[in-house]
XYZ file of C-alpha atoms in Angstrom:
678
model
C 0.118 -0.132 0.095
C 1.715 3.315 -1.159
C 1.517 6.188 1.311
C -1.849 7.947 -0.847
C -3.721 4.875 -0.167
C -2.001 4.543 3.439
C -3.430 8.859 4.122
C -6.833 7.918 2.401
C -7.214 4.685 4.558
C -6.619 6.614 7.440
C -9.225 9.726 6.983
C -11.889 6.950 6.340
C -10.767 5.786 10.135
C -11.061 9.449 11.604
C -13.718 10.604 9.450
C -16.928 10.107 11.728
C -15.227 12.277 14.767
C -14.072 15.279 12.078
C -16.277 17.103 13.713
C -15.240 16.737 17.266
C -11.889 17.379 16.037
C -11.738 20.334 14.506
C -14.577 22.113 17.078
C -11.873 21.211 19.585
C -9.061 22.562 17.987
C -11.067 25.520 16.509
C -11.605 26.721 19.775
C -8.693 25.090 22.015
C -5.550 26.376 20.004
C -7.154 30.234 20.943
C -8.175 29.844 23.892
C -5.059 28.448 25.276
C -2.865 31.393 24.292
C -4.884 33.223 27.201
C -3.792 30.796 29.564
C -0.421 30.823 29.210
C -0.727 34.442 28.180
C -1.990 35.432 31.473
C -3.357 32.723 33.747
C -0.083 30.827 33.984
C 1.799 32.831 31.612
C 5.187 31.391 29.985
C 8.136 33.104 28.588
C 6.844 32.491 24.694
C 3.598 32.582 22.982
C 2.339 33.353 19.850
C -1.049 34.194 18.707
C -0.749 33.711 15.400
C 0.730 30.789 14.776
C -2.594 30.014 17.019
C -5.002 31.276 14.974
C -2.915 29.575 11.512
C -3.725 26.203 13.548
C -7.276 27.512 14.283
C -8.002 27.847 11.020
C -6.776 24.674 9.701
C -8.875 22.854 12.194
C -12.484 24.956 11.520
C -12.991 22.887 8.288
C -13.524 19.666 10.147
C -16.088 21.510 12.015
C -17.557 23.020 9.094
C -16.840 19.823 6.690
C -20.990 20.211 5.043
C -20.240 23.805 4.623
C -17.302 24.006 2.872
C -16.483 24.401 -1.318
C -17.552 21.104 -3.329
C -13.338 21.821 -4.539
C -12.192 21.408 -0.782
C -13.137 17.910 -0.643
C -10.377 17.248 -3.766
C -7.903 17.930 -1.165
C -9.683 16.729 2.168
C -7.345 13.761 2.566
C -4.159 15.741 2.192
C -5.624 19.441 4.537
C -6.593 16.204 7.201
C -2.727 15.087 7.032
C -1.336 18.384 6.646
C -3.365 19.807 9.474
C -2.846 17.515 11.865
C 0.610 17.324 11.385
C 1.341 20.758 11.794
C -1.064 21.303 14.602
C 0.152 18.684 16.927
C 3.997 17.893 16.886
C 4.955 21.056 14.348
C 3.152 23.225 16.690
C 4.106 21.681 20.471
C 7.554 20.884 19.583
C 8.441 24.639 18.257
C 6.336 26.193 21.371
C 8.793 23.572 24.012
C 11.368 24.741 22.200
C 10.896 28.232 22.512
C 10.207 27.640 25.694
C 13.440 26.646 26.932
C 12.234 22.739 27.491
C 9.755 23.796 30.583
C 7.986 21.516 32.111
C 4.600 22.047 30.746
C 5.856 22.495 26.985
C 7.402 19.050 27.810
C 3.991 17.150 28.921
C 2.200 19.270 26.244
C 4.660 17.597 23.586
C 3.654 14.271 24.755
C 0.167 14.367 24.917
C 0.429 16.033 21.146
C 2.494 13.041 20.461
C -0.718 10.876 21.685
C -3.086 12.795 20.180
C -2.112 12.932 16.480
C -0.864 8.904 17.029
C -5.046 8.286 17.867
C -6.074 10.516 14.536
C -3.744 9.035 12.385
C -2.943 5.523 13.434
C -0.965 4.268 10.929
C 2.322 3.631 12.024
C 4.134 4.517 8.637
C 2.800 8.567 8.137
C 2.933 9.122 11.885
C 6.894 8.351 11.546
C 7.756 10.719 8.623
C 5.007 13.106 9.181
C 6.273 13.975 12.571
C 10.041 13.459 12.231
C 9.466 16.167 9.743
C 7.585 18.321 11.590
C 9.804 17.663 14.551
C 12.944 19.044 12.539
C 11.329 21.415 10.611
C 10.357 23.343 14.268
C 13.880 22.750 15.371
C 15.051 24.363 12.086
C 13.189 27.407 12.512
C 13.689 27.556 16.526
C 17.475 27.385 15.687
C 16.967 29.781 13.098
C 15.012 32.232 15.378
C 16.513 32.315 18.328
C 19.792 30.738 17.827
C 20.355 28.345 20.657
C 18.127 25.821 21.502
C 19.623 23.700 23.715
C 18.701 26.352 26.694
C 17.027 23.527 29.701
C 17.418 20.346 26.945
C 18.443 17.167 28.424
C 19.170 13.955 26.351
C 17.063 12.079 28.267
C 14.356 13.641 26.875
C 14.722 11.737 24.360
C 14.163 8.648 25.826
C 11.183 10.071 27.754
C 9.768 11.251 24.275
C 10.942 7.541 21.998
C 9.413 5.560 24.533
C 6.117 7.272 24.449
C 5.972 7.790 20.403
C 6.792 3.717 20.327
C 4.626 2.528 22.951
C 2.002 4.488 21.741
C 2.150 3.216 17.960
C 2.485 0.074 19.254
C -0.466 -0.133 21.241
C -2.503 1.743 18.817
C -1.528 -0.392 15.974
C -3.157 -3.889 18.215
C -5.483 -2.335 18.453
C -6.116 -0.988 14.752
C -5.336 -4.437 13.791
C -8.503 -5.963 16.603
C -10.249 -3.698 15.085
C -10.274 -4.795 11.159
C -10.076 -8.719 11.630
C -13.729 -7.915 13.473
C -14.318 -5.763 10.317
C -13.236 -9.045 8.403
C -14.578 -11.494 9.714
C -18.157 -9.544 9.508
C -17.866 -8.943 6.242
C -16.971 -12.767 5.191
C -19.875 -13.661 7.256
C -22.222 -11.741 5.841
C -20.746 -12.933 2.733
C -21.239 -16.437 3.680
C -24.932 -15.726 4.500
C -25.675 -13.559 1.015
C -24.374 -16.997 -0.650
C -25.887 -19.531 1.527
C -29.307 -17.574 0.409
C -28.070 -16.561 -3.542
C -29.011 -20.782 -3.668
C -32.437 -21.045 -2.210
C -33.595 -17.911 -3.715
C -32.583 -19.161 -7.168
C -33.677 -22.233 -7.117
C -37.742 -20.792 -5.905
C -37.098 -18.673 -8.772
C -36.948 -21.711 -10.983
C -39.761 -23.831 -9.048
C -42.115 -20.481 -9.353
C -41.742 -20.527 -13.339
C -42.642 -24.095 -13.631
C -45.520 -23.436 -11.240
C -46.656 -20.600 -13.370
C -46.200 -22.951 -16.255
C -48.783 -25.095 -14.740
C -51.173 -23.200 -13.501
C -53.727 -22.103 -15.907
C -53.917 -18.018 -15.817
C -58.152 -18.247 -14.958
C -60.669 -20.573 -14.165
C -62.260 -20.205 -17.725
C -59.047 -21.026 -19.379
C -60.191 -24.245 -21.287
C -56.945 -25.630 -20.124
C -57.474 -28.682 -16.689
C -55.054 -29.330 -14.667
C -54.806 -33.048 -14.701
C -53.749 -35.419 -11.436
C -50.489 -35.563 -12.905
C -49.348 -31.967 -12.510
C -51.524 -31.861 -9.449
C -49.160 -34.025 -8.343
C -46.078 -32.149 -9.769
C -47.396 -29.673 -7.909
C -47.361 -30.822 -4.670
C -44.207 -32.017 -5.151
C -43.007 -28.584 -6.192
C -44.765 -26.863 -3.455
C -43.143 -29.590 -0.838
C -39.668 -29.020 -2.139
C -39.789 -24.665 -2.211
C -40.768 -25.728 1.461
C -37.898 -27.738 2.249
C -35.273 -25.356 0.087
C -36.817 -22.391 2.832
C -36.515 -24.600 5.676
C -33.120 -25.183 4.989
C -32.458 -21.688 3.926
C -33.697 -20.749 7.687
C -31.522 -23.164 9.172
C -28.451 -21.811 7.752
C -29.004 -18.385 8.553
C -30.144 -19.420 12.444
C -26.993 -21.565 11.915
C -24.113 -18.932 11.512
C -25.820 -16.564 13.357
C -25.390 -18.185 16.665
C -22.506 -20.409 15.839
C -20.411 -16.793 15.540
C -19.363 -16.188 19.327
C -16.546 -12.974 19.486
C -15.353 -12.759 15.923
C -14.783 -17.061 15.708
C -17.193 -20.047 14.708
C -18.399 -21.929 18.182
C -18.501 -24.834 18.094
C -21.760 -25.442 20.598
C -23.761 -26.222 17.405
C -21.191 -28.549 16.862
C -22.805 -32.919 16.686
C -21.619 -36.220 14.954
C -22.369 -36.215 11.497
C -22.299 -38.313 8.579
C -20.105 -36.834 5.609
C -21.787 -39.114 3.122
C -25.278 -37.520 3.963
C -23.851 -34.475 4.067
C -22.503 -34.124 0.609
C -25.469 -35.664 -1.048
C -28.017 -33.255 0.428
C -25.488 -30.249 -0.864
C -25.229 -32.458 -3.652
C -28.885 -32.573 -4.075
C -29.883 -29.149 -2.865
C -26.951 -26.828 -4.376
C -28.133 -23.983 -6.999
C -26.877 -25.706 -10.227
C -27.635 -22.959 -13.271
C -28.491 -26.164 -15.879
C -30.064 -29.436 -14.584
C -27.267 -30.366 -16.849
C -24.701 -28.840 -14.689
C -25.906 -31.563 -11.815
C -24.262 -34.852 -14.060
C -21.117 -32.679 -14.291
C -20.220 -33.650 -10.486
C -19.140 -36.960 -9.357
C -18.911 -38.175 -6.140
C -17.244 -41.182 -5.095
C -16.892 -42.775 -1.375
C -14.725 -45.930 -0.680
C -16.693 -46.038 2.986
C -18.973 -43.080 4.977
C -17.059 -41.258 7.994
C -18.450 -39.464 11.203
C -17.075 -36.327 11.849
C -17.238 -33.522 14.680
C -18.960 -30.832 13.340
C -21.955 -28.392 12.129
C -23.483 -30.055 9.048
C -24.814 -26.631 7.267
C -21.175 -25.514 7.534
C -19.866 -28.389 5.746
C -22.767 -27.892 3.581
C -21.412 -24.617 2.993
C -18.340 -25.470 2.438
C -19.276 -28.011 -0.490
C -21.359 -25.362 -1.951
C -18.258 -22.699 -1.675
C -16.225 -25.205 -3.507
C -18.791 -26.401 -6.446
C -19.501 -22.592 -6.833
C -15.832 -21.740 -7.748
C -15.439 -24.819 -9.772
C -18.327 -24.217 -11.840
C -16.970 -20.507 -12.913
C -14.673 -22.807 -15.835
C -17.094 -25.292 -16.279
C -17.590 -24.439 -20.524
C -13.685 -25.866 -20.184
C -13.697 -28.577 -22.102
C -13.470 -31.712 -20.737
C -15.241 -30.525 -17.132
C -15.791 -31.988 -14.357
C -16.095 -32.121 -10.782
C -14.878 -35.436 -8.414
C -15.317 -35.109 -4.905
C -13.620 -38.141 -3.121
C -13.599 -39.094 0.337
C -11.859 -41.661 2.408
C -9.480 -42.245 5.218
C -6.509 -42.106 5.676
C -3.562 -41.531 9.116
C -6.249 -41.324 11.397
C -7.989 -38.394 9.236
C -11.252 -38.346 6.929
C -9.866 -37.010 3.999
C -12.308 -34.620 1.198
C -11.364 -33.981 -1.634
C -12.554 -31.366 -4.428
C -11.246 -31.659 -7.673
C -12.862 -29.953 -10.972
C -10.833 -29.722 -14.749
C -11.236 -26.045 -14.996
C -8.824 -23.680 -15.712
C -6.705 -23.845 -12.597
C -4.859 -21.414 -10.350
C -1.423 -19.761 -11.030
C 1.052 -20.393 -8.554
C 1.398 -16.683 -7.410
C -1.986 -16.580 -6.836
C -2.177 -20.328 -4.912
C -0.551 -18.962 -1.876
C -3.219 -16.389 -1.042
C -6.251 -18.524 -1.575
C -7.552 -18.142 1.630
C -6.772 -14.386 2.221
C -9.722 -12.523 2.965
C -10.146 -9.682 -0.104
C -7.986 -11.709 -2.138
C -9.477 -12.445 -5.781
C -8.088 -14.293 -8.851
C -10.042 -12.358 -11.534
C -13.193 -13.847 -11.238
C -16.486 -11.451 -11.735
C -18.564 -10.367 -8.844
C -15.846 -12.083 -6.515
C -15.232 -10.671 -2.993
C -12.583 -12.779 -1.919
C -14.107 -13.693 0.766
C -15.701 -16.907 0.290
C -12.314 -18.858 0.381
C -11.395 -17.608 3.818
C -14.643 -17.910 5.839
C -14.353 -22.038 4.250
C -10.447 -21.884 5.831
C -12.612 -20.513 9.479
C -14.679 -23.533 9.239
C -12.501 -25.939 8.873
C -10.366 -24.877 11.207
C -13.250 -24.410 13.624
C -13.982 -28.713 12.957
C -9.808 -29.107 14.077
C -9.164 -29.588 10.693
C -7.518 -28.052 7.437
C -7.881 -27.200 3.927
C -5.398 -27.014 1.113
C -5.126 -26.239 -2.396
C -2.965 -27.540 -5.072
C -3.165 -26.298 -8.826
C -1.810 -26.805 -12.534
C -2.804 -24.013 -14.635
C -5.301 -25.235 -17.423
C -5.582 -28.839 -15.765
C -7.016 -29.082 -12.678
C -7.753 -27.882 -8.833
C -7.483 -29.689 -6.497
C -9.082 -28.916 -2.567
C -7.601 -31.504 0.173
C -10.032 -30.938 3.443
C -8.496 -32.811 6.357
C -10.963 -33.780 9.245
C -10.099 -35.380 12.592
C -11.718 -39.031 13.306
C -14.240 -38.700 15.976
C -12.040 -40.502 19.083
C -9.033 -38.261 18.221
C -7.456 -35.621 20.975
C -8.387 -32.933 18.980
C -11.943 -33.840 19.467
C -11.795 -34.978 22.590
C -11.059 -31.932 23.807
C -14.013 -29.354 21.857
C -15.770 -32.056 23.841
C -14.705 -31.725 26.926
C -14.989 -27.854 26.606
C -18.577 -28.074 25.184
C -19.435 -30.342 28.406
C -18.961 -27.228 31.028
C -21.967 -25.593 28.913
C -24.324 -28.470 28.895
C -27.593 -28.779 31.865
C -28.274 -32.801 32.498
C -31.379 -33.578 34.372
C -31.177 -36.668 36.106
C -34.643 -38.673 37.514
C -34.270 -41.481 39.583
C -34.067 -42.769 43.403
C -30.585 -44.707 42.906
C -27.523 -43.107 44.823
C -24.957 -45.566 43.332
C -26.191 -43.800 39.978
C -26.461 -40.246 41.649
C -22.806 -40.810 42.950
C -21.209 -41.321 39.431
C -23.502 -38.833 37.279
C -21.814 -36.392 40.329
C -18.604 -37.722 39.277
C -18.890 -37.010 35.505
C -20.555 -33.441 36.804
C -16.863 -32.499 38.451
C -15.375 -33.974 35.676
C -16.859 -32.218 33.120
C -18.076 -29.435 34.971
C -21.578 -29.530 33.732
C -24.135 -28.725 35.795
C -26.153 -31.512 37.098
C -30.158 -31.198 38.305
C -31.492 -34.606 40.295
C -34.907 -34.806 41.074
C -36.403 -37.995 42.462
C -39.333 -39.527 40.965
C -41.900 -39.155 43.700
C -41.321 -35.547 42.844
C -40.971 -34.577 39.354
C -43.086 -32.709 37.654
C -43.549 -32.398 34.211
C -43.749 -28.657 33.598
C -40.377 -28.625 34.856
C -39.176 -29.462 31.194
C -40.901 -26.127 30.662
C -38.710 -24.054 32.560
C -35.301 -25.802 32.045
C -33.549 -25.894 28.855
C -32.238 -29.352 29.427
C -29.262 -30.696 27.128
C -30.425 -34.427 27.790
C -32.403 -36.189 30.611
C -31.223 -39.658 32.385
C -33.897 -41.466 33.733
C -33.048 -44.596 36.152
C -35.843 -46.891 34.409
C -35.926 -48.886 38.188
C -37.473 -46.297 39.871
C -40.294 -44.604 37.249
C -43.642 -45.647 36.678
C -45.021 -46.049 33.047
C -47.601 -42.760 33.459
C -44.628 -40.897 33.655
C -42.217 -42.288 31.455
C -45.418 -42.309 28.866
C -45.903 -38.216 29.981
C -42.149 -37.911 29.434
C -41.789 -39.521 25.508
C -44.411 -37.504 24.849
C -43.079 -34.133 26.213
C -39.514 -34.897 24.682
C -40.955 -36.144 21.244
C -41.392 -32.944 19.852
C -38.096 -31.621 21.256
C -33.529 -32.404 21.039
C -33.721 -33.067 24.760
C -31.223 -36.344 24.476
C -32.296 -39.010 26.894
C -30.546 -42.159 28.567
C -32.388 -44.743 29.875
C -30.963 -46.823 32.610
C -31.660 -50.319 32.530
C -30.307 -52.793 35.349
C -29.517 -56.340 35.339
C -32.110 -58.716 35.862
C -34.915 -56.068 36.176
C -37.940 -57.914 36.793
C -40.131 -53.991 36.442
C -41.618 -54.449 33.027
C -41.965 -50.626 31.291
C -43.748 -50.104 28.365
C -41.253 -48.197 25.822
C -42.121 -46.334 22.772
C -40.223 -47.567 19.947
C -38.450 -44.712 19.137
C -37.050 -44.788 22.618
C -36.084 -48.785 22.694
C -32.115 -47.678 21.419
C -31.758 -45.330 24.476
C -32.552 -48.208 26.717
C -27.924 -49.365 27.950
C -27.616 -51.471 30.903
C -25.659 -49.704 33.767
C -22.853 -51.689 35.521
C -19.863 -49.118 35.444
C -19.111 -45.648 35.095
C -16.746 -45.503 32.543
C -19.646 -46.890 30.372
C -22.544 -43.979 31.733
C -19.224 -41.847 30.373
C -19.205 -43.153 27.287
C -23.153 -43.326 26.604
C -23.574 -39.809 28.349
C -20.626 -38.024 25.938
C -22.355 -40.378 22.669
C -25.564 -39.148 23.331
C -25.428 -34.838 24.440
C -22.726 -35.409 20.396
C -25.998 -37.423 18.358
C -28.189 -34.946 17.128
C -31.579 -35.856 17.730
C -34.688 -34.809 15.394
C -38.189 -34.442 17.631
C -40.385 -36.623 16.046
C -42.921 -35.375 13.772
C -45.669 -37.758 14.395
C -48.494 -35.952 15.067
C -51.141 -36.925 17.604
C -55.180 -37.316 17.553
C -56.529 -33.690 18.147
C -58.396 -33.707 21.054
C -62.289 -32.674 20.665
C -61.513 -30.376 17.886
C -64.298 -29.898 17.208
C -65.088 -27.628 20.265
C -61.540 -26.428 20.541
C -61.201 -23.226 19.547
C -57.564 -21.635 18.987
C -57.095 -17.579 19.397
C -54.476 -16.345 16.474
C -53.036 -13.038 17.674
C -50.372 -11.707 15.113
C -50.405 -8.040 12.942
C -48.892 -10.104 10.321
C -52.193 -10.928 8.027
C -50.374 -13.112 6.296
C -48.937 -15.708 9.097
C -52.816 -15.512 10.500
C -54.231 -16.619 7.085
C -51.319 -18.908 6.665
C -51.599 -20.948 10.279
C -55.281 -20.279 10.495
C -55.943 -22.328 7.453
C -53.405 -25.280 8.849
C -55.406 -25.515 12.300
C -59.070 -25.301 10.275
C -57.923 -28.234 7.814
C -57.306 -29.752 11.185
C -60.327 -29.249 12.565
C -60.061 -26.389 15.173
C -62.553 -23.452 15.320
C -60.102 -20.639 14.532
C -60.486 -16.835 15.972
C -57.823 -14.099 14.650
C -57.120 -10.983 16.403
C -54.631 -8.158 15.128
C -53.101 -6.710 17.995
C -53.254 -7.943 22.381
C -55.938 -5.054 22.986
C -58.514 -6.550 20.145
C -57.839 -10.013 21.727
C -58.404 -8.766 25.539
C -61.736 -7.497 23.996
C -62.668 -10.999 22.356
C -61.869 -12.871 25.456
C -64.712 -10.898 27.516
C -67.036 -12.466 25.423
C -66.492 -15.035 24.360
C -63.755 -18.383 25.759
C -61.104 -19.869 23.888
C -58.909 -23.335 25.082
C -55.640 -22.105 23.737
C -53.759 -18.611 21.637
C -50.863 -18.286 19.340
C -49.743 -14.807 20.822
C -47.042 -12.793 18.831
C -44.752 -10.793 21.240
C -44.218 -7.938 19.534
C -47.126 -5.738 17.941
C -48.366 -2.518 18.061
C -50.968 -0.971 20.203
C -50.556 -3.807 22.429
C -47.981 -6.318 22.552
C -48.236 -9.828 23.361
C -46.433 -9.309 26.309
C -48.897 -6.815 27.718
C -51.495 -8.853 26.947
C -50.230 -12.014 28.491
C -49.677 -9.900 32.114
C -53.245 -8.733 31.597
C -54.610 -12.241 31.038
C -52.589 -13.966 33.855
C -53.161 -11.169 36.394
C -56.978 -9.670 36.007
C -59.705 -10.972 37.094
C -61.754 -10.059 33.769
C -60.401 -12.391 31.818
C -60.102 -15.328 35.018
C -61.517 -18.228 32.612
C -58.499 -17.834 30.760
C -55.822 -17.571 33.507
C -54.424 -21.018 33.310
C -55.214 -21.616 29.625
C -51.620 -22.217 27.242
C -50.434 -19.325 25.891
C -48.073 -20.081 23.230
C -45.435 -17.147 22.226
C -45.891 -17.040 18.776
C -42.140 -15.046 17.357
C -39.737 -14.919 15.097
C -36.590 -15.334 16.933
C -36.230 -15.644 21.067
C -32.973 -16.203 22.897
C -32.673 -17.649 26.590
C -32.884 -14.512 28.616
C -36.437 -13.034 26.891
C -37.660 -16.188 27.043
C -37.250 -16.580 30.765
C -38.578 -13.093 30.824
C -41.697 -14.234 28.903
C -41.969 -17.337 30.841
C -42.173 -14.936 33.938
C -44.720 -13.479 32.573
C -47.239 -15.926 32.096
C -46.042 -17.206 28.617
C -46.706 -21.340 28.680
C -44.584 -22.304 25.417
C -42.653 -20.754 22.277
C -42.452 -21.249 18.679
C -40.847 -19.998 16.035
C -42.137 -18.369 13.084
C -42.825 -19.454 10.035
C -43.215 -22.951 11.394
C -43.695 -26.219 9.647
C -47.722 -27.171 9.503
C -46.370 -30.915 11.630
C -44.458 -28.821 14.260
C -47.100 -26.035 14.880
C -49.913 -29.001 15.210
C -47.775 -30.916 16.974
C -46.865 -28.210 19.695
C -50.795 -26.821 19.213
C -52.635 -30.845 20.670
C -49.394 -31.020 23.438
C -50.940 -28.370 25.211
C -55.109 -28.984 24.390
């Protein structure tokens, strides 16, 4: 970067604060003349020089009113003004005042101010040196001897102040820039993830328009085959939208302090992820899919996140397809194991990368001449693979091929064990049972992994506890639990991602009825090591909520109120609930809902948290505390919101919210939670 670019970068960095700098400078320089001339008289003062400095700072304060020609030279004016008014002025005044303590301190303050304002170390070094030497030269020409009061030790103090200021400011600048780079890279990742589903949705809407008649009077009727196609297209669209939501939610939740957080990491099948990526990737043409070949010797598990790995595959595919017009172009994806690593190879027979470019391939903002390329995709891919404790490399031969090699540690490797150990410290485990030996073993594991352990005796356990505590895993001693409580727990956990471990004892005479979905979670307890292995496996094996719909309970008599200011979401949810046999009423805000409840009873409320006139939170408070709504004080109120963190959920539970539903939700999720509370 040359000096001109450095000056431009420096100006952009400080530009938001120029008004304050200009205000202080234009007022401060003249004001301090009276302080040093009359209140604390100094041997030398210079009002004309101070007025020149004030005039140089004034354009910063009135920048919006300066003529257009000023903007042509604003960056040069900025650097000259700061260097003239800070290092030059204060150095000159220090020399003329024979190195007095007041002016030595003022000069050191000027050094720090100039470093803060012009953060670039090279510009500071060049212009401060020029300013100091110029001040010394002018001082010598005007007063002859400039050494009166000077001690060589001052140079040590000035040098220390200068270099420590530069080092600290440089370190701060690097940290800020790294955060900016990460944020831009992260934003690019979200944008890239959205392009694929949006492209696929656009293509499917074209097909829908083609299949649907233009009007009801159109002579062309829709055949059963076309209806089937329409339904399949809509299902695909729903799947694409869900993938997009999941990706954005994952990317947003996985960022912690400018790094990818491992909190969402689980065991995943590489085979499934790559096949899924190849199925949902937004190919520009259907024939593009035939250019990709996937070969796997053996499926492998890895510890990480499926959506993030899919993002990496998407990015590599996008880069490869840029040169798909090359003769004999194809992409070969291979997965194999070697030296306790799983290796993913993505090889394309495209243009290749030059040896000079390949060294910078994972550097932020580096591009190799592709149009509309931000240079952030591969750098973010590297961050993802680094977060998986793996590595990514690139090898290429120009005009022949490019190969990306991703190395991921196997799930039993020390690196993965270390990640799991660290992640266990944020987990919440519940043990339900009366067996002291098991409780003692779980306490030992809690001490070792530092996770939060909750203990409930079977006789005192209340199923409502699951609504207030976000457990990661529940360990149940099957020997001390009855069928009724176990069934309630199974039904409740079925719609969540809570992991479950059911401990069975040898020679257990008690017969417990388990649904088939939970038979795989039963294991025979005999030693703490076995329990430890089962717990770690279960915690880091992803569980998806069951999508089995329950039969509606008295659906013909059940009335549900939907309270939401978004008419489209009210319509969407209302249709699904009506088709399931429920009676549905709608309200567009909390006040309308309260007015309705004064006249008619409902059995459940779906309530948006934020609405105009009266929010869902205010309406819930009224329902729970006002005797006017005594008939509804204990009915389920489901908070229907776009996004909620744990603190918000805790607050809403205290207000009186029964459960939560993220919108838009699938038909299965909506009906599951409604049936669960009815």
